[in-house]
Amino acid sequence: MLPALVVLVLVVLVLVGLVAWLYRALGVGGLVLGFVLLAAAAAAGLRRPRGVVRRRGGHYTAGELARLDDRGLTLAAARMLRRDGWRVVDLTEDGRSRLYARGRGGRQLDVGFRSVTTSDHGDGEGGAAPLREAGRPGVDRLLRVIVHRGSFSRADVLWASRQGGVYLLDNSQLQRWASGDPLDSLGLPPAG
């Protein structure tokens, strides 16, 4: 935090010095020119980081989601969980993305990810093998959420329905969650 404050103070001092120099060199016209340049710089500076601030706050557009790799999707999901009030721990290891989240009322999530490189034809071919690695069924109060930027096959949905406590989050739900809808509004059971 301190380095950012030092940089901000230095930038302000340089800008004030520039405006003072323009005033001395060009008079009132230089002062007006300096303020016009400051206004343009401020507008450009405020517009650019807005997307960064929005993403850090857990809000993503559909285009931003589409450009994320596996690691980026994990980071985005962690930010969205935090935005919704969950405490999140990244349990990624050996290239397998996974998050653990604890929410209000003691709710726990084991969030797994279906790789964005996984072939997704939506025709039920290929079975549900990638989903079987997402979590262990039968652990008390642990809900497993599997996030995928594609759509799940019929076999995937049948597998999840047989497991109990497994929730599949496909691309349309992911986009709603990323745009600001809370995870609970997407079909996750309520606390309690």
Short mmCIF file of C-alpha atoms in Angstrom, two decimals:
data_model
loop_
_atom_site.label_atom_id
_atom_site.label_comp_id
_atom_site.label_asym_id
_atom_site.label_seq_id
_atom_site.Cartn_x
_atom_site.Cartn_y
_atom_site.Cartn_z
CA MET A 1 0.00 0.00 0.00
CA LEU A 2 2.80 2.41 0.87
CA PRO A 3 4.60 2.14 -2.51
CA ALA A 4 1.34 2.92 -4.32
CA LEU A 5 0.82 5.99 -2.12
CA VAL A 6 4.37 7.20 -2.79
CA VAL A 7 3.86 6.80 -6.55
CA LEU A 8 0.54 8.66 -6.37
CA VAL A 9 2.12 11.57 -4.45
CA LEU A 10 5.00 11.76 -6.95
CA VAL A 11 2.62 11.79 -9.91
CA VAL A 12 0.56 14.59 -8.37
CA LEU A 13 3.70 16.64 -7.65
CA VAL A 14 4.96 16.19 -11.22
CA LEU A 15 1.58 17.23 -12.65
CA VAL A 16 1.36 20.32 -10.43
CA GLY A 17 4.92 21.23 -11.46
CA LEU A 18 3.99 20.81 -15.13
CA VAL A 19 0.96 23.09 -14.79
CA ALA A 20 3.07 25.71 -12.93
CA TRP A 21 5.73 25.55 -15.66
CA LEU A 22 3.11 25.98 -18.40
CA TYR A 23 1.63 28.98 -16.55
CA ARG A 24 5.03 30.63 -16.25
CA ALA A 25 5.89 29.93 -19.89
CA LEU A 26 2.55 30.70 -21.58
CA GLY A 27 0.53 32.67 -19.03
CA VAL A 28 -3.21 32.08 -18.70
CA GLY A 29 -3.28 30.10 -21.96
CA GLY A 30 -0.69 27.72 -20.50
CA LEU A 31 -2.81 27.33 -17.37
CA VAL A 32 -5.87 26.46 -19.45
CA LEU A 33 -3.81 24.07 -21.59
CA GLY A 34 -2.43 22.42 -18.46
CA PHE A 35 -5.88 21.84 -17.00
CA VAL A 36 -7.20 20.47 -20.31
CA LEU A 37 -4.26 18.04 -20.45
CA LEU A 38 -4.82 17.04 -16.81
CA ALA A 39 -8.53 16.42 -17.46
CA ALA A 40 -7.74 14.27 -20.51
CA ALA A 41 -5.09 12.30 -18.59
CA ALA A 42 -7.46 11.80 -15.64
CA ALA A 43 -10.26 10.59 -17.91
CA ALA A 44 -7.93 8.12 -19.65
CA GLY A 45 -6.43 6.99 -16.35
CA LEU A 46 -9.78 6.42 -14.69
CA ARG A 47 -11.27 4.57 -17.65
CA ARG A 48 -8.45 2.05 -18.05
CA PRO A 49 -8.26 0.48 -14.58
CA ARG A 50 -12.03 0.23 -14.24
CA GLY A 51 -11.96 -3.23 -15.85
CA VAL A 52 -9.13 -4.35 -13.57
CA VAL A 53 -10.97 -3.13 -10.49
CA ARG A 54 -14.19 -4.78 -11.71
CA ARG A 55 -12.43 -8.12 -12.27
CA ARG A 56 -10.66 -7.97 -8.89
CA GLY A 57 -14.09 -7.45 -7.38
CA GLY A 58 -15.29 -10.68 -9.00
CA HIS A 59 -17.21 -9.35 -12.03
CA TYR A 60 -16.36 -10.58 -15.54
CA THR A 61 -17.84 -10.14 -18.98
CA ALA A 62 -18.53 -13.11 -21.26
CA GLY A 63 -15.58 -12.09 -23.45
CA GLU A 64 -13.24 -11.94 -20.47
CA LEU A 65 -14.34 -15.41 -19.36
CA ALA A 66 -13.75 -16.78 -22.84
CA ARG A 67 -10.15 -15.53 -22.86
CA LEU A 68 -9.23 -17.14 -19.51
CA ASP A 69 -7.04 -20.23 -19.38
CA ASP A 70 -7.53 -22.92 -16.72
CA ARG A 71 -5.56 -21.02 -14.07
CA GLY A 72 -7.33 -17.77 -14.90
CA LEU A 73 -10.74 -19.44 -14.54
CA THR A 74 -9.71 -20.74 -11.11
CA LEU A 75 -8.65 -17.25 -10.04
CA ALA A 76 -11.88 -15.76 -11.40
CA ALA A 77 -14.00 -18.33 -9.53
CA ALA A 78 -12.10 -17.60 -6.30
CA ARG A 79 -12.77 -13.88 -6.73
CA MET A 80 -16.45 -14.49 -7.45
CA LEU A 81 -16.76 -16.71 -4.37
CA ARG A 82 -15.14 -14.02 -2.21
CA ARG A 83 -17.50 -11.44 -3.73
CA ASP A 84 -20.39 -13.67 -2.59
CA GLY A 85 -19.04 -13.84 0.99
CA TRP A 86 -17.17 -17.17 0.91
CA ARG A 87 -13.72 -17.69 2.44
CA VAL A 88 -11.63 -19.42 -0.23
CA VAL A 89 -8.51 -21.59 -0.18
CA ASP A 90 -6.81 -22.57 -3.44
CA LEU A 91 -6.02 -26.31 -3.33
CA THR A 92 -4.60 -26.50 -6.85
CA GLU A 93 -1.81 -29.01 -7.18
CA ASP A 94 -0.19 -30.90 -10.02
CA GLY A 95 -2.03 -28.78 -12.56
CA ARG A 96 -5.48 -29.79 -11.25
CA SER A 97 -7.45 -26.69 -10.32
CA ARG A 98 -9.48 -26.96 -7.16
CA LEU A 99 -10.88 -24.56 -4.56
CA TYR A 100 -12.24 -25.08 -1.08
CA ALA A 101 -14.71 -22.48 0.18
CA ARG A 102 -16.46 -22.02 3.50
CA GLY A 103 -19.56 -19.88 3.69
CA ARG A 104 -22.10 -18.61 6.15
CA GLY A 105 -23.74 -21.25 8.29
CA GLY A 106 -20.78 -23.59 7.92
CA ARG A 107 -21.50 -24.47 4.29
CA GLN A 108 -18.50 -25.93 2.49
CA LEU A 109 -17.76 -26.17 -1.21
CA ASP A 110 -15.27 -28.28 -3.09
CA VAL A 111 -15.00 -26.48 -6.43
CA GLY A 112 -13.47 -28.44 -9.29
CA PHE A 113 -12.98 -27.37 -12.87
CA ARG A 114 -13.47 -29.17 -16.12
CA SER A 115 -10.55 -28.16 -18.28
CA VAL A 116 -11.21 -25.63 -21.01
CA THR A 117 -9.12 -27.85 -23.29
CA THR A 118 -11.49 -30.80 -22.77
CA SER A 119 -13.36 -31.63 -25.94
CA ASP A 120 -16.96 -30.61 -25.49
CA HIS A 121 -19.36 -31.90 -28.09
CA GLY A 122 -22.43 -32.02 -25.86
CA ASP A 123 -23.38 -35.35 -27.44
CA GLY A 124 -22.74 -37.58 -24.42
CA GLU A 125 -19.64 -39.17 -25.93
CA GLY A 126 -16.59 -39.65 -23.77
CA GLY A 127 -18.38 -40.39 -20.49
CA ALA A 128 -17.94 -38.56 -17.22
CA ALA A 129 -14.35 -39.43 -16.37
CA PRO A 130 -13.14 -35.83 -15.96
CA LEU A 131 -15.91 -35.19 -13.43
CA ARG A 132 -15.07 -38.19 -11.23
CA GLU A 133 -11.86 -36.47 -10.16
CA ALA A 134 -13.63 -33.39 -8.79
CA GLY A 135 -14.39 -34.61 -5.28
CA ARG A 136 -15.29 -37.44 -2.93
CA PRO A 137 -19.00 -38.12 -2.44
CA GLY A 138 -20.37 -38.71 1.04
CA VAL A 139 -18.44 -36.09 3.04
CA ASP A 140 -20.81 -34.30 5.44
CA ARG A 141 -21.91 -30.79 4.48
CA LEU A 142 -19.50 -30.67 1.53
CA LEU A 143 -21.11 -29.64 -1.73
CA ARG A 144 -19.13 -30.28 -4.89
CA VAL A 145 -19.42 -27.73 -7.68
CA ILE A 146 -17.91 -28.47 -11.07
CA VAL A 147 -17.33 -25.41 -13.25
CA HIS A 148 -17.09 -25.71 -17.02
CA ARG A 149 -17.11 -23.05 -19.73
CA GLY A 150 -18.85 -25.42 -22.09
CA SER A 151 -22.00 -27.47 -21.69
CA PHE A 152 -22.21 -30.78 -19.87
CA SER A 153 -23.19 -33.94 -21.70
CA ARG A 154 -26.20 -36.01 -20.75
CA ALA A 155 -23.82 -38.61 -19.24
CA ASP A 156 -22.24 -35.89 -17.08
CA VAL A 157 -25.63 -34.77 -15.79
CA LEU A 158 -26.70 -38.36 -15.05
CA TRP A 159 -23.43 -39.03 -13.23
CA ALA A 160 -23.83 -35.88 -11.09
CA SER A 161 -27.45 -36.70 -10.25
CA ARG A 162 -26.40 -40.16 -8.97
CA GLN A 163 -23.63 -38.76 -6.76
CA GLY A 164 -25.65 -36.51 -4.48
CA GLY A 165 -24.22 -33.16 -3.49
CA VAL A 166 -22.66 -32.52 -6.93
CA TYR A 167 -23.69 -29.38 -8.82
CA LEU A 168 -22.68 -28.72 -12.41
CA LEU A 169 -22.11 -25.09 -13.38
CA ASP A 170 -22.12 -24.75 -17.17
CA ASN A 171 -21.19 -21.76 -19.33
CA SER A 172 -24.57 -19.99 -19.16
CA GLN A 173 -24.66 -20.23 -15.35
CA LEU A 174 -20.98 -19.23 -15.16
CA GLN A 175 -21.71 -16.09 -17.18
CA ARG A 176 -24.62 -15.18 -14.90
CA TRP A 177 -22.41 -15.75 -11.83
CA ALA A 178 -19.59 -13.68 -13.35
CA SER A 179 -21.93 -10.80 -14.16
CA GLY A 180 -22.93 -10.48 -10.50
CA ASP A 181 -25.61 -13.06 -9.70
CA PRO A 182 -24.74 -14.81 -6.42
CA LEU A 183 -23.79 -18.47 -6.63
CA ASP A 184 -26.74 -19.32 -4.37
CA SER A 185 -29.19 -18.00 -6.99
CA LEU A 186 -27.89 -20.51 -9.55
CA GLY A 187 -29.31 -23.62 -7.88
CA LEU A 188 -27.03 -24.21 -4.90
CA PRO A 189 -29.11 -25.35 -1.91
CA PRO A 190 -29.65 -22.72 0.81
CA ALA A 191 -27.72 -22.75 4.08
CA GLY A 192 -29.10 -24.77 6.94
#
